[in-house]
């Protein structure tokens, strides 16, 4: 670990905050790069002459600030840079990750087809009997569960290819459908008991849920996806053209009143 200068016991700032600031500085300057393991409690206690409680308070503060994450039995690691997805372009979830140089660990949780009564969680009007569920992790920590629903033709895909192929590749390359647009909605919600367990969260934790319905060139829905995301690890972005032309919506009288107030 880097050479450590002593903390200041008689400072008004508590020792744990001083230690957290030292570690945060090492994260910022690259001495502790993203994904690396920070020194153990014993190492920090020895290097800075502080108690175990002080070390734990410092790492808890860094964790609350999103700078580190702890894994039981493995240690505490510097958090990787946040993941992002640009909603201004039509791209799949895996494609968005790979465009940032991120290759997550992927686990196929389910690939099944069902007849009769459809999954009640599907939006009204969508008749997709094939369900594909995947869990995505970084540094062995789950951050997203993807639930995709597809037309019956996708049932012949098989588990091996369902494990590997991104959903948009299944639709466009395997099924031969060209996606022309997608409707996307993002909301904050509580996870189902199943998703909470798969993400290692409590049922009362809020998550981000992105729902996407994609349409072919004929205007027919060709896939529905629900992505359950740990919010601290992911950001959605979109660029909106401007300026907003509010003045066009004003009547002459409205415009005159606005001018007087200004």
PDB file of C-alpha atoms in Angstrom:
ATOM      1  CA  UNK A   1       0.000   0.000   0.000  1.00  0.00           C
ATOM      2  CA  UNK A   2       1.162   3.639  -0.514  1.00  0.00           C
ATOM      3  CA  UNK A   3       3.285   5.304   2.186  1.00  0.00           C
ATOM      4  CA  UNK A   4       0.959   6.580   4.900  1.00  0.00           C
ATOM      5  CA  UNK A   5       1.374   9.856   6.751  1.00  0.00           C
ATOM      6  CA  UNK A   6       0.024   9.841  10.328  1.00  0.00           C
ATOM      7  CA  UNK A   7      -3.490  11.078  10.985  1.00  0.00           C
ATOM      8  CA  UNK A   8      -4.060  14.034  13.322  1.00  0.00           C
ATOM      9  CA  UNK A   9      -5.640  12.840  16.596  1.00  0.00           C
ATOM     10  CA  UNK A  10      -6.177  16.365  17.999  1.00  0.00           C
ATOM     11  CA  UNK A  11      -7.980  17.592  14.858  1.00  0.00           C
ATOM     12  CA  UNK A  12     -11.643  18.616  15.027  1.00  0.00           C
ATOM     13  CA  UNK A  13     -12.262  16.176  12.197  1.00  0.00           C
ATOM     14  CA  UNK A  14     -12.858  12.592  13.447  1.00  0.00           C
ATOM     15  CA  UNK A  15     -10.155  10.047  12.660  1.00  0.00           C
ATOM     16  CA  UNK A  16     -12.465   7.929  10.514  1.00  0.00           C
ATOM     17  CA  UNK A  17     -13.220  10.897   8.268  1.00  0.00           C
ATOM     18  CA  UNK A  18      -9.484  11.656   7.962  1.00  0.00           C
ATOM     19  CA  UNK A  19      -8.835   8.034   6.988  1.00  0.00           C
ATOM     20  CA  UNK A  20     -11.717   8.023   4.526  1.00  0.00           C
ATOM     21  CA  UNK A  21     -10.325  11.201   2.940  1.00  0.00           C
ATOM     22  CA  UNK A  22      -6.860   9.585   2.587  1.00  0.00           C
ATOM     23  CA  UNK A  23      -8.322   6.513   0.907  1.00  0.00           C
ATOM     24  CA  UNK A  24     -10.581   8.662  -1.300  1.00  0.00           C
ATOM     25  CA  UNK A  25      -7.525  10.625  -2.446  1.00  0.00           C
ATOM     26  CA  UNK A  26      -5.722   7.380  -3.359  1.00  0.00           C
ATOM     27  CA  UNK A  27      -8.784   6.288  -5.333  1.00  0.00           C
ATOM     28  CA  UNK A  28      -8.906   9.664  -7.088  1.00  0.00           C
ATOM     29  CA  UNK A  29      -5.212   9.719  -8.064  1.00  0.00           C
ATOM     30  CA  UNK A  30      -5.204   6.123  -9.260  1.00  0.00           C
ATOM     31  CA  UNK A  31      -3.085   4.625  -6.477  1.00  0.00           C
ATOM     32  CA  UNK A  32      -6.157   2.463  -5.795  1.00  0.00           C
ATOM     33  CA  UNK A  33      -7.610   1.884  -9.275  1.00  0.00           C
ATOM     34  CA  UNK A  34     -11.178   0.806 -10.026  1.00  0.00           C
ATOM     35  CA  UNK A  35     -11.743  -2.846  -9.227  1.00  0.00           C
ATOM     36  CA  UNK A  36      -8.711  -3.110  -6.935  1.00  0.00           C
ATOM     37  CA  UNK A  37      -8.868  -4.365  -3.364  1.00  0.00           C
ATOM     38  CA  UNK A  38      -8.122  -1.776  -0.692  1.00  0.00           C
ATOM     39  CA  UNK A  39      -5.755  -2.716   2.174  1.00  0.00           C
ATOM     40  CA  UNK A  40      -7.214  -5.007   4.819  1.00  0.00           C
ATOM     41  CA  UNK A  41      -8.465  -3.761   8.179  1.00  0.00           C
ATOM     42  CA  UNK A  42      -5.292  -5.021   9.857  1.00  0.00           C
ATOM     43  CA  UNK A  43      -3.078  -3.274   7.289  1.00  0.00           C
ATOM     44  CA  UNK A  44      -4.923   0.030   7.693  1.00  0.00           C
ATOM     45  CA  UNK A  45      -4.867  -0.246  11.486  1.00  0.00           C
ATOM     46  CA  UNK A  46      -1.094  -0.763  11.399  1.00  0.00           C
ATOM     47  CA  UNK A  47      -0.387   1.883   8.752  1.00  0.00           C
ATOM     48  CA  UNK A  48      -2.417   4.661  10.385  1.00  0.00           C
ATOM     49  CA  UNK A  49      -2.299   3.649  14.065  1.00  0.00           C
ATOM     50  CA  UNK A  50      -6.077   3.520  14.429  1.00  0.00           C
ATOM     51  CA  UNK A  51      -8.597   1.066  15.860  1.00  0.00           C
ATOM     52  CA  UNK A  52     -10.629  -1.484  13.923  1.00  0.00           C
ATOM     53  CA  UNK A  53     -13.786   0.540  14.623  1.00  0.00           C
ATOM     54  CA  UNK A  54     -12.194   3.619  13.013  1.00  0.00           C
ATOM     55  CA  UNK A  55     -11.251   1.607   9.921  1.00  0.00           C
ATOM     56  CA  UNK A  56     -14.760   0.190   9.619  1.00  0.00           C
ATOM     57  CA  UNK A  57     -16.358   3.614  10.007  1.00  0.00           C
ATOM     58  CA  UNK A  58     -14.075   4.954   7.262  1.00  0.00           C
ATOM     59  CA  UNK A  59     -14.885   2.154   4.802  1.00  0.00           C
ATOM     60  CA  UNK A  60     -18.599   2.457   5.596  1.00  0.00           C
ATOM     61  CA  UNK A  61     -18.412   6.163   4.749  1.00  0.00           C
ATOM     62  CA  UNK A  62     -16.692   5.386   1.440  1.00  0.00           C
ATOM     63  CA  UNK A  63     -19.344   2.748   0.715  1.00  0.00           C
ATOM     64  CA  UNK A  64     -22.153   5.249   1.360  1.00  0.00           C
ATOM     65  CA  UNK A  65     -20.433   7.620  -1.069  1.00  0.00           C
ATOM     66  CA  UNK A  66     -20.343   4.860  -3.702  1.00  0.00           C
ATOM     67  CA  UNK A  67     -16.531   4.705  -3.798  1.00  0.00           C
ATOM     68  CA  UNK A  68     -16.067   1.154  -2.485  1.00  0.00           C
ATOM     69  CA  UNK A  69     -18.091  -2.019  -2.130  1.00  0.00           C
ATOM     70  CA  UNK A  70     -17.549  -4.838   0.354  1.00  0.00           C
ATOM     71  CA  UNK A  71     -17.816  -8.564  -0.345  1.00  0.00           C
ATOM     72  CA  UNK A  72     -18.093 -10.838   2.640  1.00  0.00           C
ATOM     73  CA  UNK A  73     -15.061 -13.076   2.971  1.00  0.00           C
ATOM     74  CA  UNK A  74     -13.246 -11.361   0.076  1.00  0.00           C
ATOM     75  CA  UNK A  75     -12.572  -7.803   1.167  1.00  0.00           C
ATOM     76  CA  UNK A  76     -13.433  -4.260   0.104  1.00  0.00           C
ATOM     77  CA  UNK A  77     -12.949  -3.140  -3.489  1.00  0.00           C
ATOM     78  CA  UNK A  78     -12.849   0.188  -5.293  1.00  0.00           C
ATOM     79  CA  UNK A  79     -16.089   0.658  -7.209  1.00  0.00           C
ATOM     80  CA  UNK A  80     -15.848   0.609 -10.969  1.00  0.00           C
ATOM     81  CA  UNK A  81     -16.947   3.650 -12.929  1.00  0.00           C
ATOM     82  CA  UNK A  82     -20.714   3.852 -13.306  1.00  0.00           C
ATOM     83  CA  UNK A  83     -22.281   2.211 -16.330  1.00  0.00           C
ATOM     84  CA  UNK A  84     -24.336   4.275 -18.735  1.00  0.00           C
ATOM     85  CA  UNK A  85     -26.816   3.776 -21.554  1.00  0.00           C
ATOM     86  CA  UNK A  86     -27.682   6.371 -24.177  1.00  0.00           C
ATOM     87  CA  UNK A  87     -31.417   6.294 -24.820  1.00  0.00           C
ATOM     88  CA  UNK A  88     -30.955   8.434 -27.907  1.00  0.00           C
ATOM     89  CA  UNK A  89     -29.743   5.411 -29.901  1.00  0.00           C
ATOM     90  CA  UNK A  90     -31.439   2.088 -30.562  1.00  0.00           C
ATOM     91  CA  UNK A  91     -29.166  -0.480 -28.939  1.00  0.00           C
ATOM     92  CA  UNK A  92     -29.489  -3.557 -26.791  1.00  0.00           C
ATOM     93  CA  UNK A  93     -28.487  -3.832 -23.147  1.00  0.00           C
ATOM     94  CA  UNK A  94     -25.405  -5.992 -23.804  1.00  0.00           C
ATOM     95  CA  UNK A  95     -24.370  -3.787 -26.721  1.00  0.00           C
ATOM     96  CA  UNK A  96     -24.532  -0.719 -24.447  1.00  0.00           C
ATOM     97  CA  UNK A  97     -22.244  -2.438 -21.930  1.00  0.00           C
ATOM     98  CA  UNK A  98     -19.742  -3.621 -24.524  1.00  0.00           C
ATOM     99  CA  UNK A  99     -19.561  -0.152 -26.073  1.00  0.00           C
ATOM    100  CA  UNK A 100     -18.084   0.982 -22.718  1.00  0.00           C
ATOM    101  CA  UNK A 101     -15.499  -1.799 -22.738  1.00  0.00           C
ATOM    102  CA  UNK A 102     -17.439  -3.790 -20.138  1.00  0.00           C
ATOM    103  CA  UNK A 103     -17.874  -7.543 -20.534  1.00  0.00           C
ATOM    104  CA  UNK A 104     -20.093  -8.603 -17.610  1.00  0.00           C
ATOM    105  CA  UNK A 105     -20.450 -12.096 -16.237  1.00  0.00           C
ATOM    106  CA  UNK A 106     -23.718 -13.444 -17.657  1.00  0.00           C
ATOM    107  CA  UNK A 107     -25.830 -16.234 -16.210  1.00  0.00           C
ATOM    108  CA  UNK A 108     -28.858 -17.714 -17.957  1.00  0.00           C
ATOM    109  CA  UNK A 109     -31.547 -18.035 -15.297  1.00  0.00           C
ATOM    110  CA  UNK A 110     -34.359 -19.280 -17.527  1.00  0.00           C
ATOM    111  CA  UNK A 111     -35.218 -20.061 -21.132  1.00  0.00           C
ATOM    112  CA  UNK A 112     -38.731 -21.407 -21.490  1.00  0.00           C
ATOM    113  CA  UNK A 113     -41.923 -21.279 -23.514  1.00  0.00           C
ATOM    114  CA  UNK A 114     -45.429 -21.621 -22.196  1.00  0.00           C
ATOM    115  CA  UNK A 115     -48.869 -22.150 -23.671  1.00  0.00           C
ATOM    116  CA  UNK A 116     -52.297 -21.246 -22.426  1.00  0.00           C
ATOM    117  CA  UNK A 117     -52.405 -18.318 -19.998  1.00  0.00           C
ATOM    118  CA  UNK A 118     -49.584 -15.884 -20.687  1.00  0.00           C
ATOM    119  CA  UNK A 119     -47.338 -14.336 -18.074  1.00  0.00           C
ATOM    120  CA  UNK A 120     -49.581 -11.824 -16.247  1.00  0.00           C
ATOM    121  CA  UNK A 121     -46.701  -9.340 -15.992  1.00  0.00           C
ATOM    122  CA  UNK A 122     -46.754  -8.804 -19.771  1.00  0.00           C
ATOM    123  CA  UNK A 123     -48.341  -5.534 -20.904  1.00  0.00           C
ATOM    124  CA  UNK A 124     -51.825  -5.877 -22.315  1.00  0.00           C
ATOM    125  CA  UNK A 125     -51.897  -6.786 -26.009  1.00  0.00           C
ATOM    126  CA  UNK A 126     -48.498  -8.504 -26.125  1.00  0.00           C
ATOM    127  CA  UNK A 127     -48.619 -12.205 -26.955  1.00  0.00           C
ATOM    128  CA  UNK A 128     -45.059 -13.447 -26.390  1.00  0.00           C
ATOM    129  CA  UNK A 129     -44.874 -17.063 -25.082  1.00  0.00           C
ATOM    130  CA  UNK A 130     -41.062 -17.349 -24.869  1.00  0.00           C
ATOM    131  CA  UNK A 131     -39.299 -16.040 -21.777  1.00  0.00           C
ATOM    132  CA  UNK A 132     -35.560 -15.513 -21.377  1.00  0.00           C
ATOM    133  CA  UNK A 133     -34.047 -14.355 -18.073  1.00  0.00           C
ATOM    134  CA  UNK A 134     -30.408 -13.440 -17.488  1.00  0.00           C
ATOM    135  CA  UNK A 135     -28.424 -12.098 -14.552  1.00  0.00           C
ATOM    136  CA  UNK A 136     -25.514  -9.701 -15.150  1.00  0.00           C
ATOM    137  CA  UNK A 137     -22.650  -9.260 -12.676  1.00  0.00           C
ATOM    138  CA  UNK A 138     -19.419  -7.289 -12.339  1.00  0.00           C
ATOM    139  CA  UNK A 139     -16.689  -8.440  -9.949  1.00  0.00           C
ATOM    140  CA  UNK A 140     -19.049 -11.275  -9.014  1.00  0.00           C
ATOM    141  CA  UNK A 141     -21.641  -8.737  -7.802  1.00  0.00           C
ATOM    142  CA  UNK A 142     -25.038  -8.856  -9.573  1.00  0.00           C
ATOM    143  CA  UNK A 143     -26.252  -5.506 -10.908  1.00  0.00           C
ATOM    144  CA  UNK A 144     -29.068  -6.394 -13.331  1.00  0.00           C
ATOM    145  CA  UNK A 145     -31.652  -9.057 -14.106  1.00  0.00           C
ATOM    146  CA  UNK A 146     -33.018  -8.959 -17.644  1.00  0.00           C
ATOM    147  CA  UNK A 147     -36.380 -10.516 -18.471  1.00  0.00           C
ATOM    148  CA  UNK A 148     -37.104 -10.751 -22.210  1.00  0.00           C
ATOM    149  CA  UNK A 149     -40.290 -12.022 -23.873  1.00  0.00           C
ATOM    150  CA  UNK A 150     -40.178 -13.163 -27.489  1.00  0.00           C
ATOM    151  CA  UNK A 151     -42.442 -14.609 -30.227  1.00  0.00           C
ATOM    152  CA  UNK A 152     -42.939 -18.371 -30.462  1.00  0.00           C
ATOM    153  CA  UNK A 153     -40.325 -18.678 -33.242  1.00  0.00           C
ATOM    154  CA  UNK A 154     -37.603 -17.992 -30.671  1.00  0.00           C
ATOM    155  CA  UNK A 155     -38.411 -21.229 -28.812  1.00  0.00           C
ATOM    156  CA  UNK A 156     -36.291 -23.244 -31.273  1.00  0.00           C
ATOM    157  CA  UNK A 157     -33.205 -21.192 -30.358  1.00  0.00           C
ATOM    158  CA  UNK A 158     -32.068 -23.587 -27.611  1.00  0.00           C
ATOM    159  CA  UNK A 159     -30.409 -22.829 -24.274  1.00  0.00           C
ATOM    160  CA  UNK A 160     -26.832 -22.766 -25.608  1.00  0.00           C
ATOM    161  CA  UNK A 161     -27.518 -19.901 -27.993  1.00  0.00           C
ATOM    162  CA  UNK A 162     -29.936 -18.232 -25.561  1.00  0.00           C
ATOM    163  CA  UNK A 163     -27.007 -18.054 -23.137  1.00  0.00           C
ATOM    164  CA  UNK A 164     -24.782 -16.217 -25.618  1.00  0.00           C
ATOM    165  CA  UNK A 165     -26.884 -14.163 -28.050  1.00  0.00           C
ATOM    166  CA  UNK A 166     -28.047 -10.644 -27.108  1.00  0.00           C
ATOM    167  CA  UNK A 167     -31.814 -10.233 -27.408  1.00  0.00           C
ATOM    168  CA  UNK A 168     -31.592  -7.911 -30.411  1.00  0.00           C
ATOM    169  CA  UNK A 169     -29.372 -10.466 -32.181  1.00  0.00           C
ATOM    170  CA  UNK A 170     -31.994 -13.144 -31.515  1.00  0.00           C
ATOM    171  CA  UNK A 171     -34.693 -10.961 -33.047  1.00  0.00           C
ATOM    172  CA  UNK A 172     -32.736  -9.635 -36.024  1.00  0.00           C
ATOM    173  CA  UNK A 173     -30.221 -12.370 -36.873  1.00  0.00           C
ATOM    174  CA  UNK A 174     -31.983 -15.545 -35.748  1.00  0.00           C
ATOM    175  CA  UNK A 175     -35.616 -14.553 -36.402  1.00  0.00           C
ATOM    176  CA  UNK A 176     -34.851 -12.299 -39.381  1.00  0.00           C
ATOM    177  CA  UNK A 177     -36.857  -9.309 -38.157  1.00  0.00           C
ATOM    178  CA  UNK A 178     -35.582  -5.783 -38.556  1.00  0.00           C
ATOM    179  CA  UNK A 179     -36.185  -3.517 -35.570  1.00  0.00           C
ATOM    180  CA  UNK A 180     -37.214  -0.018 -36.590  1.00  0.00           C
ATOM    181  CA  UNK A 181     -38.113   1.598 -33.260  1.00  0.00           C
ATOM    182  CA  UNK A 182     -38.647   0.976 -29.559  1.00  0.00           C
ATOM    183  CA  UNK A 183     -40.816   2.471 -26.834  1.00  0.00           C
ATOM    184  CA  UNK A 184     -38.931   2.802 -23.544  1.00  0.00           C
ATOM    185  CA  UNK A 185     -40.183   3.632 -20.049  1.00  0.00           C
ATOM    186  CA  UNK A 186     -38.062   3.892 -16.887  1.00  0.00           C
ATOM    187  CA  UNK A 187     -39.421   3.875 -13.368  1.00  0.00           C
ATOM    188  CA  UNK A 188     -38.391   3.378  -9.757  1.00  0.00           C
ATOM    189  CA  UNK A 189     -39.998   0.319  -8.199  1.00  0.00           C
ATOM    190  CA  UNK A 190     -39.676  -2.395  -5.588  1.00  0.00           C
ATOM    191  CA  UNK A 191     -38.311  -5.671  -6.980  1.00  0.00           C
ATOM    192  CA  UNK A 192     -40.310  -8.880  -6.926  1.00  0.00           C
ATOM    193  CA  UNK A 193     -39.230 -11.392  -4.286  1.00  0.00           C
ATOM    194  CA  UNK A 194     -37.534 -13.437  -7.008  1.00  0.00           C
ATOM    195  CA  UNK A 195     -35.588 -10.510  -8.497  1.00  0.00           C
ATOM    196  CA  UNK A 196     -34.597  -9.232  -5.043  1.00  0.00           C
ATOM    197  CA  UNK A 197     -33.125 -12.641  -4.221  1.00  0.00           C
ATOM    198  CA  UNK A 198     -31.303 -12.831  -7.572  1.00  0.00           C
ATOM    199  CA  UNK A 199     -29.762  -9.374  -7.047  1.00  0.00           C
ATOM    200  CA  UNK A 200     -28.947  -9.967  -3.381  1.00  0.00           C
ATOM    201  CA  UNK A 201     -31.273  -7.164  -2.246  1.00  0.00           C
ATOM    202  CA  UNK A 202     -34.002  -6.858   0.339  1.00  0.00           C
ATOM    203  CA  UNK A 203     -37.572  -6.728  -0.932  1.00  0.00           C
ATOM    204  CA  UNK A 204     -37.881  -3.135   0.341  1.00  0.00           C
ATOM    205  CA  UNK A 205     -34.964  -1.857  -1.764  1.00  0.00           C
ATOM    206  CA  UNK A 206     -35.825   0.427  -4.674  1.00  0.00           C
ATOM    207  CA  UNK A 207     -34.479  -0.497  -8.098  1.00  0.00           C
ATOM    208  CA  UNK A 208     -34.597   1.003 -11.583  1.00  0.00           C
ATOM    209  CA  UNK A 209     -36.871  -0.815 -14.010  1.00  0.00           C
ATOM    210  CA  UNK A 210     -36.543  -0.163 -17.732  1.00  0.00           C
ATOM    211  CA  UNK A 211     -39.362  -1.548 -19.885  1.00  0.00           C
ATOM    212  CA  UNK A 212     -38.857  -1.707 -23.642  1.00  0.00           C
ATOM    213  CA  UNK A 213     -41.153  -2.788 -26.437  1.00  0.00           C
ATOM    214  CA  UNK A 214     -39.482  -3.069 -29.852  1.00  0.00           C
ATOM    215  CA  UNK A 215     -41.290  -2.917 -33.185  1.00  0.00           C
ATOM    216  CA  UNK A 216     -40.425  -4.322 -36.599  1.00  0.00           C
ATOM    217  CA  UNK A 217     -40.548  -2.360 -39.850  1.00  0.00           C
ATOM    218  CA  UNK A 218     -44.167  -3.526 -40.281  1.00  0.00           C
ATOM    219  CA  UNK A 219     -45.107  -1.881 -36.987  1.00  0.00           C
ATOM    220  CA  UNK A 220     -45.660  -5.158 -35.126  1.00  0.00           C
ATOM    221  CA  UNK A 221     -44.207  -5.699 -31.627  1.00  0.00           C
ATOM    222  CA  UNK A 222     -41.340  -8.187 -31.837  1.00  0.00           C
ATOM    223  CA  UNK A 223     -39.934  -8.251 -28.274  1.00  0.00           C
ATOM    224  CA  UNK A 224     -40.630  -6.961 -24.798  1.00  0.00           C
ATOM    225  CA  UNK A 225     -37.885  -6.534 -22.231  1.00  0.00           C
ATOM    226  CA  UNK A 226     -37.872  -5.640 -18.556  1.00  0.00           C
ATOM    227  CA  UNK A 227     -34.479  -4.764 -17.061  1.00  0.00           C
ATOM    228  CA  UNK A 228     -34.207  -4.673 -13.264  1.00  0.00           C
ATOM    229  CA  UNK A 229     -31.142  -2.627 -12.310  1.00  0.00           C
ATOM    230  CA  UNK A 230     -29.321  -1.761  -9.083  1.00  0.00           C
ATOM    231  CA  UNK A 231     -29.519   2.050  -9.423  1.00  0.00           C
ATOM    232  CA  UNK A 232     -26.097   2.852  -7.923  1.00  0.00           C
ATOM    233  CA  UNK A 233     -24.412   1.044 -10.810  1.00  0.00           C
ATOM    234  CA  UNK A 234     -26.256   2.437 -13.835  1.00  0.00           C
ATOM    235  CA  UNK A 235     -27.217   5.742 -15.467  1.00  0.00           C
ATOM    236  CA  UNK A 236     -29.543   6.389 -18.397  1.00  0.00           C
ATOM    237  CA  UNK A 237     -28.750   9.418 -20.561  1.00  0.00           C
ATOM    238  CA  UNK A 238     -30.465  11.214 -23.415  1.00  0.00           C
ATOM    239  CA  UNK A 239     -29.677  14.406 -25.361  1.00  0.00           C
ATOM    240  CA  UNK A 240     -32.661  16.591 -26.177  1.00  0.00           C
ATOM    241  CA  UNK A 241     -32.463  19.125 -29.039  1.00  0.00           C
ATOM    242  CA  UNK A 242     -33.280  22.695 -28.111  1.00  0.00           C
ATOM    243  CA  UNK A 243     -33.961  25.385 -27.315  1.00  0.00           C
ATOM    244  CA  UNK A 244     -37.490  24.536 -26.198  1.00  0.00           C
ATOM    245  CA  UNK A 245     -39.747  26.774 -28.260  1.00  0.00           C
ATOM    246  CA  UNK A 246     -42.154  27.696 -25.470  1.00  0.00           C
ATOM    247  CA  UNK A 247     -42.946  31.032 -27.100  1.00  0.00           C
ATOM    248  CA  UNK A 248     -44.875  29.308 -29.897  1.00  0.00           C
ATOM    249  CA  UNK A 249     -47.429  28.080 -27.362  1.00  0.00           C
ATOM    250  CA  UNK A 250     -48.097  31.583 -26.000  1.00  0.00           C
ATOM    251  CA  UNK A 251     -50.945  33.742 -27.241  1.00  0.00           C
ATOM    252  CA  UNK A 252     -50.161  37.444 -27.926  1.00  0.00           C
ATOM    253  CA  UNK A 253     -51.769  38.348 -24.566  1.00  0.00           C
ATOM    254  CA  UNK A 254     -49.639  35.742 -22.759  1.00  0.00           C
ATOM    255  CA  UNK A 255     -46.509  37.062 -24.431  1.00  0.00           C
ATOM    256  CA  UNK A 256     -47.339  40.646 -23.417  1.00  0.00           C
ATOM    257  CA  UNK A 257     -47.875  39.645 -19.773  1.00  0.00           C
ATOM    258  CA  UNK A 258     -44.588  37.674 -19.754  1.00  0.00           C
ATOM    259  CA  UNK A 259     -42.746  40.720 -21.153  1.00  0.00           C
ATOM    260  CA  UNK A 260     -44.234  42.995 -18.484  1.00  0.00           C
ATOM    261  CA  UNK A 261     -43.144  40.639 -15.666  1.00  0.00           C
ATOM    262  CA  UNK A 262     -39.611  40.448 -17.000  1.00  0.00           C
TER     263      UNK A 262
END
